[in-house]
Each structure stands twice: as C-alpha cells, then as structure tokens.
Amino acid sequence: MHVVLAGGVGAARYLVGALEAFPPRETTAVVNVGDDIVMHGLCISPDLDTCTYTLAGAIDADRGWGLVDESWQAMETLGSYGGDRWFGLGDRDLGTHLYRTDRLTAGANLTEVTAEITRRWGLDCRLLPVSDDPVRTMVTLHDGDEISFQEYFVRLAHDVAVTAVRFAGVDDARPSPAALDAIREADTLVIAPSNPIVSIGPVLAVPGVREAVAVRRERNVAISPIVGGRALKGPADRMLAELGEEPSVVGVARRYRDLVSTLIIDDVDAHLASEVERTGVRALVTSTIMAQPGVAAELARTAVAAAFGSPT
Ligand code: FO1
C-alpha cells in the first residue's frame, strides 16, 4: 500500500500520478482537515473535495478547486440579499456540502461520508480524513487578530503576513483508525508537495500521527513543495519565511528530517542537494513540476522506489 499525506492542489496532482503509476487500489491518501470550515451552516472539507474532484477528473483546473462547468446561482441569490459570498460555493459543489452536512448531522463520521462521496465519483483509491474530530487551522496576523485559515487564504487572499499558526482542537483530536492503520501498514509513505505548515502540519499535529510516521522514517519520502525558493501555488514560501524558517528545499528538509529519509527536490534546486544532505536527509533530484502529463506518474514511481530504498 502506497500512503500519501495530502493537502490540496499539489497533493491532488501527485495522486493523479500515483494512480497512473500504480493500481489505484494500492494508493491511500491521508488528507488534511485543517482547512475545513462551516459556512452558511454547511460542513465544507476543501482538501478532501479538491482531491476527490481532481481524481474524478471533475475539478475546475483553472481555479484548482470546485467543480468544472459550475454555475453560481445560489451565490448570486445570497449576494442579492447582502449575504456573505467571499467563499465561492458553486451550485454543483453545494450539493456535496449539503450531503456531507446531512450525513454528519445524522451521526455518520467524516471517514464514512468521504467514502460515500468518493464512491459516487468512482474513485478506486481511498481518501481518508486524518481525523473525524474537528481540527481548524487558525492564523494570527501582525495586528494580533486570529482568523480562520479560509478567511486568511480566501477572504484576505493570503495577502497578509502571519505571525503564528495553530490547529484549534487538535489536542483533543484522534487520528481516524483507518488513517492510523494506513500509516502503520504502508509499504511506502510519501509526504505530498503540499504546504508543510498549513496542509501537512495539521495532519502531523493530530496526536499519534507524527510518531507513527517518524517510527518508519526509513521508508518515508517527502516531495518538496518549494521549487527555486518559491511555492508553485499558494503562500507556503512566504509563510515559512514569516515563521522564521528558510523558504527553500533546505528549510523543508529541516522541517521533515525526523520524518523522512529522502527529500525529492526539483532540478532547479540541484545545487542545494548537498546542503539538504547536511540536514541528515538524502536529496533526490528530479523533475517535480507536474505541469506536463506523465511527470506526476514518473514522480510517483521515483518516490516509491526511493521509499523502498532503491533510487532509480
Ligand atoms: N479558494 C479560493 O481562492 N476562493 C474561493 O472562493 C474558494 C472557495 C472554495 C469552495 C470550496 C472548496 O472546497 C474550496 C474552495 N477554495 C476557494 C479553495 C480553498 O480555499 C482551499 O482550502 C485551498 O485550495 C487551500 O487548500
């Protein structure tokens, strides 16, 4: 079983590659729930939905979230009353949140509901929320204001510096049994190229998860979400710098060195390979920008081979 610790867009792209490279049933994603939010009374799980829609080939590729061929009638009506519409919920996407909210209200847990939703989209791989308990990434700004991740990421377009990040509720959260089993029984584990602070961070922060990953460090590999000192999408580079860490593959290696034996970095960062290795993590240089078809599948093959300890 190939287990992937996943956030949103970058992880979803990697998962598409993993499903091309290996039989889909052999891949399980343990997905971040720190982005989750209740908006308009609806339970929304952005990273689970981004992975589901992407693997179903139904994602709106330009936005990187939500469904293709979307309409926005509900948001138009909401806006016409002066309602809050900074968090865009398309008419098709709303159906997912209505269903998830109904099922959670009826007593199902997020793992069960996610399995029902992924089944409807015909996914062969498993997407597991890291926890069925509420974990909410909160971001503190310079003026001391603490806001939800989505207010930071969407309403403020992450165009503001952060001074702290915390995961509300995480101390009382438990890893879902399925997620913990998947990590423990994985033949190979890959930390996807997601934001190490607010996408992978909340996954590792659920009590018991970091330990379960660290104990099998030799069969774990991470793929750097930072290429040439920049994040390919989103604020990971700025957040690393704002939180006093180096926004580079070396900074990522320092963050992950207790968890993985190998960090896969892009060709543009080949000159930093020796500095990565000085952190105690093996550097594996290859193409990690999953813009062209086939790159993600090749990256998955490289990552799995490296996790088995046999660099290709
Ligand atoms: N991202 C935005 O930039 N603007 C939005 O209006 C927005 C709405 C939205 C609705 C549902 C959903 O599942 C994701 C949505 N996202 C939106 C993305 C969301 O902020 C994710 O958390 C990010 O992609 C980070 O993972």
Coordinates of C-alpha atoms and ligand atoms in Angstrom, one line a residue:
M1 CA 0.0 0.0 0.0
H2 CA 1.3 3.4 -1.0
V3 CA 0.2 6.0 1.6
V4 CA 0.3 9.7 0.8
L5 CA 0.0 12.5 3.4
A6 CA -2.0 15.1 1.4
G7 CA -3.3 18.6 1.4
G8 CA -5.0 20.2 -1.6
V9 CA -3.9 21.1 -5.1
G10 CA -0.3 19.8 -5.1
A11 CA -1.2 16.6 -3.4
A12 CA -4.1 16.1 -5.7
R13 CA -1.8 16.4 -8.7
Y14 CA 0.6 13.9 -7.2
L15 CA -2.2 11.5 -6.5
V16 CA -3.2 11.6 -10.2
G17 CA 0.3 10.5 -11.0
A18 CA 0.3 7.8 -8.3
L19 CA -2.9 6.3 -9.7
E20 CA -1.4 6.3 -13.2
A21 CA 1.8 4.6 -11.9
F22 CA 0.3 2.0 -9.7
P23 CA -3.0 0.1 -9.4
P24 CA -5.4 2.7 -7.8
R25 CA -6.4 0.3 -5.0
E26 CA -2.8 0.4 -3.9
T27 CA -2.9 4.1 -3.0
T28 CA -4.4 5.6 0.1
A29 CA -4.3 9.4 0.9
V30 CA -4.5 10.6 4.5
V31 CA -5.9 14.1 3.9
N32 CA -5.7 17.4 5.9
V33 CA -8.9 18.6 7.6
G34 CA -7.5 21.8 9.0
D35 CA -8.9 23.8 6.1
D36 CA -12.4 22.6 6.9
I37 CA -15.0 25.2 7.7
V38 CA -18.7 25.6 8.4
M39 CA -20.0 28.3 6.1
H40 CA -23.8 29.1 5.9
G41 CA -24.3 26.1 8.2
L42 CA -22.7 23.7 5.7
C43 CA -19.7 21.4 6.6
I44 CA -17.1 22.0 3.9
S45 CA -13.9 19.9 3.6
P46 CA -11.8 21.7 0.9
D47 CA -8.8 19.4 0.7
L48 CA -10.9 16.2 0.7
D49 CA -13.1 17.8 -2.1
T50 CA -10.1 19.0 -4.1
C51 CA -8.6 15.5 -4.0
T52 CA -11.9 13.9 -4.8
Y53 CA -12.8 16.2 -7.7
T54 CA -9.3 16.1 -9.2
L55 CA -9.1 12.3 -9.1
A56 CA -12.6 12.2 -10.6
G57 CA -11.4 14.4 -13.5
A58 CA -14.2 16.9 -12.4
I59 CA -12.0 19.6 -10.8
D60 CA -12.1 23.1 -12.3
A61 CA -8.5 23.2 -13.3
D62 CA -8.2 26.9 -13.7
R63 CA -9.4 27.6 -10.1
G64 CA -7.8 24.5 -8.7
W65 CA -10.9 23.9 -6.5
G66 CA -14.6 23.3 -7.0
L67 CA -16.3 21.6 -9.9
V68 CA -15.9 22.2 -13.7
D69 CA -19.0 23.5 -15.6
E70 CA -20.1 25.3 -12.5
S71 CA -22.9 27.9 -12.1
W72 CA -23.2 30.4 -9.3
Q73 CA -27.0 31.0 -9.0
A74 CA -27.1 30.2 -5.3
M75 CA -24.3 32.6 -4.6
E76 CA -26.0 35.3 -6.8
T77 CA -29.2 35.0 -4.7
L78 CA -27.2 35.0 -1.5
G79 CA -25.3 38.1 -2.6
S80 CA -28.5 39.8 -3.7
Y81 CA -29.6 39.8 0.0
G82 CA -26.2 41.2 1.1
G83 CA -25.2 37.8 2.3
D84 CA -21.5 36.8 2.8
R85 CA -20.2 35.4 -0.5
W86 CA -16.5 35.7 -0.2
F87 CA -16.2 31.9 -0.1
G88 CA -17.4 30.8 -3.5
L89 CA -19.7 27.8 -3.5
G90 CA -20.9 26.7 -6.9
D91 CA -24.3 25.2 -7.4
R92 CA -22.9 21.7 -8.1
D93 CA -20.3 21.9 -5.3
L94 CA -23.1 22.9 -2.9
G95 CA -24.6 19.5 -3.4
T96 CA -21.5 17.9 -1.9
H97 CA -21.7 20.2 1.2
L98 CA -25.5 19.6 1.6
Y99 CA -24.9 15.9 1.5
R100 CA -21.9 15.9 3.8
T101 CA -23.8 18.1 6.3
D102 CA -26.9 15.9 6.3
R103 CA -24.9 12.8 6.8
L104 CA -22.7 14.3 9.6
T105 CA -25.9 15.6 11.3
A106 CA -27.4 12.1 11.1
G107 CA -24.4 10.8 13.1
A108 CA -22.1 9.5 10.3
N109 CA -18.4 10.4 10.7
L110 CA -16.2 12.2 8.1
T111 CA -14.4 9.0 7.1
E112 CA -17.8 7.3 6.3
V113 CA -19.2 10.3 4.5
T114 CA -15.9 10.7 2.5
A115 CA -16.1 7.1 1.4
E116 CA -19.7 7.6 0.2
I117 CA -18.7 10.7 -1.7
T118 CA -15.6 9.2 -3.3
R119 CA -17.7 6.1 -4.3
R120 CA -20.2 8.3 -6.1
W121 CA -17.3 9.9 -8.0
G122 CA -16.0 6.4 -8.9
L123 CA -12.6 6.7 -7.1
D124 CA -10.7 3.4 -6.7
C125 CA -8.2 4.8 -4.2
R126 CA -9.1 5.6 -0.6
L127 CA -9.2 9.2 0.7
L128 CA -9.1 9.2 4.5
P129 CA -9.5 12.3 6.6
V130 CA -6.6 12.3 9.1
S131 CA -9.2 12.7 11.9
D132 CA -13.0 12.5 12.3
D133 CA -12.7 15.2 15.0
P134 CA -12.8 18.9 14.3
V135 CA -9.3 20.4 13.7
R136 CA -9.3 24.1 12.5
T137 CA -6.2 25.9 11.3
M138 CA -6.1 29.3 12.8
V139 CA -3.7 32.1 11.6
T140 CA -2.6 35.1 13.7
L141 CA -1.9 38.3 11.8
H142 CA 0.5 41.1 12.7
D143 CA -2.2 43.1 14.4
G144 CA -2.8 40.1 16.7
D145 CA -6.1 39.2 15.1
E146 CA -6.6 35.4 14.9
I147 CA -8.7 34.3 11.9
S148 CA -9.7 31.0 10.3
F149 CA -7.5 29.6 7.5
Q150 CA -10.2 30.3 4.9
E151 CA -10.5 33.9 6.0
Y152 CA -6.7 34.2 5.6
F153 CA -6.5 32.2 2.4
V154 CA -9.6 33.4 0.6
R155 CA -11.2 36.5 2.1
L156 CA -7.8 38.1 2.5
A157 CA -6.3 36.2 -0.5
H158 CA -3.4 35.3 1.9
D159 CA -2.1 38.8 1.0
V160 CA -1.1 39.4 4.7
A161 CA 1.8 38.3 6.8
V162 CA 1.2 35.8 9.5
T163 CA 2.9 35.7 12.9
A164 CA 1.6 32.3 14.2
V165 CA -0.4 29.3 13.1
R166 CA -2.2 26.9 15.4
F167 CA -4.6 24.0 14.9
A168 CA -7.6 24.6 17.1
G169 CA -9.0 21.3 18.6
V170 CA -6.0 19.2 17.6
D171 CA -5.1 18.3 21.1
D172 CA -8.5 16.7 21.6
A173 CA -8.5 15.1 18.2
R174 CA -7.7 11.4 17.5
P175 CA -6.4 10.1 14.3
S176 CA -9.1 8.1 12.5
P177 CA -8.5 4.4 13.0
A178 CA -8.3 3.9 9.2
A179 CA -5.8 6.7 8.8
L180 CA -3.5 5.4 11.6
D181 CA -3.7 1.8 10.3
A182 CA -2.9 3.1 6.8
I183 CA 0.2 4.9 8.0
R184 CA 1.4 1.9 10.1
E185 CA 0.8 -0.7 7.4
A186 CA 2.1 1.4 4.5
D187 CA 4.8 -0.2 2.4
T188 CA 5.8 3.3 1.3
L189 CA 4.8 6.7 2.6
V190 CA 5.1 9.9 0.7
I191 CA 4.5 13.4 2.1
A192 CA 3.0 15.1 -1.0
P193 CA 4.1 18.5 -2.2
S194 CA 1.6 20.4 -0.1
N195 CA 2.1 23.4 2.2
P196 CA 4.3 22.0 5.0
I197 CA 2.8 24.4 7.6
V198 CA -0.9 24.6 7.0
S199 CA -1.6 21.4 4.9
I200 CA 0.8 18.8 6.2
G201 CA 1.3 20.5 9.6
P202 CA -2.3 19.8 10.8
V203 CA -2.1 16.1 9.6
L204 CA 1.1 15.6 11.6
A205 CA -0.2 17.5 14.6
V206 CA -3.1 15.1 15.3
P207 CA -1.8 13.2 18.4
G208 CA -0.1 9.9 17.4
V209 CA 0.3 10.7 13.7
R210 CA 3.8 12.3 13.8
E211 CA 5.1 9.4 16.0
A212 CA 3.5 6.8 13.6
V213 CA 5.2 8.5 10.7
A214 CA 8.6 9.1 12.4
V215 CA 9.0 5.5 13.6
R216 CA 9.1 4.3 9.9
R217 CA 11.3 7.2 8.7
E218 CA 13.5 5.0 6.5
R219 CA 10.5 4.1 4.3
N220 CA 9.2 7.6 4.0
V221 CA 9.9 10.2 1.3
A222 CA 8.8 13.8 1.0
I223 CA 8.4 15.8 -2.2
S224 CA 9.4 19.5 -1.7
P225 CA 6.5 21.9 -2.3
I226 CA 9.1 24.6 -2.7
V227 CA 10.9 24.9 -6.0
G228 CA 13.6 27.5 -6.5
G229 CA 12.7 29.2 -3.2
R230 CA 9.0 29.6 -4.3
A231 CA 5.8 27.7 -3.8
L232 CA 4.3 26.7 -7.1
K233 CA 0.8 27.7 -5.8
G234 CA -0.2 29.3 -2.5
P235 CA 1.7 31.0 0.3
A236 CA 4.0 28.2 1.6
D237 CA 7.2 30.1 0.8
R238 CA 6.0 33.3 2.4
M239 CA 4.6 31.5 5.5
L240 CA 7.9 29.7 6.0
A241 CA 9.8 33.0 5.9
E242 CA 7.2 34.8 8.1
L243 CA 7.5 32.0 10.7
G244 CA 11.3 32.2 10.7
E245 CA 12.1 29.2 8.5
E246 CA 14.1 29.1 5.3
P247 CA 11.8 29.2 2.3
S248 CA 13.9 26.7 0.4
V249 CA 14.3 22.9 0.0
V250 CA 16.8 23.1 2.9
G251 CA 14.1 24.7 5.1
V252 CA 11.7 21.9 4.0
A253 CA 14.4 19.3 4.8
R254 CA 14.9 20.7 8.3
R255 CA 11.1 20.5 8.9
Y256 CA 10.8 16.9 7.7
R257 CA 14.2 15.4 8.8
D258 CA 12.7 13.4 11.7
L259 CA 10.0 12.0 9.4
V260 CA 11.6 11.1 6.1
S261 CA 14.9 9.6 4.9
T262 CA 14.7 11.3 1.5
L263 CA 13.5 14.6 0.2
I264 CA 12.8 14.9 -3.6
I265 CA 13.8 18.3 -4.9
D266 CA 13.4 19.7 -8.4
D267 CA 16.3 20.0 -10.9
V268 CA 16.4 23.8 -10.3
D269 CA 17.5 23.1 -6.7
A270 CA 20.2 20.6 -7.6
H271 CA 22.8 23.0 -6.3
L272 CA 21.2 22.7 -2.9
A273 CA 21.4 18.9 -2.7
S274 CA 24.5 18.8 -0.6
E275 CA 23.0 21.4 1.9
V276 CA 19.9 19.3 2.1
E277 CA 22.0 16.2 2.8
R278 CA 23.8 18.1 5.6
T279 CA 20.4 18.2 7.4
G280 CA 20.6 14.4 7.5
V281 CA 18.1 13.8 4.7
R282 CA 19.0 12.2 1.4
A283 CA 18.4 14.6 -1.6
L284 CA 17.0 13.1 -4.7
V285 CA 17.0 15.5 -7.7
T286 CA 14.4 15.1 -10.4
S287 CA 11.6 16.9 -12.2
T288 CA 8.9 17.7 -9.7
I289 CA 6.8 20.3 -11.5
M290 CA 3.8 18.4 -12.5
A291 CA 2.7 20.6 -15.4
Q292 CA 3.2 18.1 -18.2
P293 CA 1.3 14.9 -18.4
G294 CA 3.4 12.0 -17.2
V295 CA 5.6 14.0 -14.8
A296 CA 3.4 13.2 -11.8
A297 CA 3.4 9.5 -12.7
E298 CA 7.2 9.5 -13.1
L299 CA 7.5 11.4 -9.8
A300 CA 5.3 8.8 -8.0
R301 CA 7.5 6.0 -9.4
T302 CA 10.6 7.8 -8.2
A303 CA 9.2 8.5 -4.8
V304 CA 8.0 4.9 -4.3
A305 CA 11.4 3.5 -5.5
A306 CA 13.2 5.9 -3.1
A307 CA 10.9 4.8 -0.2
F308 CA 11.9 1.3 -0.9
G309 CA 15.5 2.5 -0.7
S310 CA 16.4 1.9 -4.2
P311 CA 16.9 5.2 -6.0
T312 CA 16.0 4.7 -9.7
Ligands
FO1_1 N1 -10.3 29.2 -2.9 C1 -10.4 30.5 -3.3 O1 -9.3 31.1 -3.5 N2 -11.6 31.2 -3.4 C2 -12.8 30.6 -3.1 O2 -13.8 31.3 -3.2 C3 -12.8 29.2 -2.7 C4 -14.0 28.5 -2.4 C5 -13.9 27.1 -2.2 C6 -15.1 26.4 -2.0 C7 -15.0 25.0 -1.7 C8 -13.7 24.4 -1.7 O3 -13.7 23.1 -1.4 C9 -12.6 25.1 -1.8 C10 -12.6 26.5 -2.1 N3 -11.5 27.2 -2.2 C11 -11.5 28.6 -2.6 C12 -10.1 26.6 -2.1 C13 -9.9 26.5 -0.6 O4 -9.6 27.8 0.0 C14 -8.7 25.5 -0.2 O5 -8.7 25.4 1.2 C15 -7.4 26.0 -0.8 O6 -7.4 25.4 -2.0 C16 -6.2 25.5 0.0 O7 -6.2 24.1 0.1

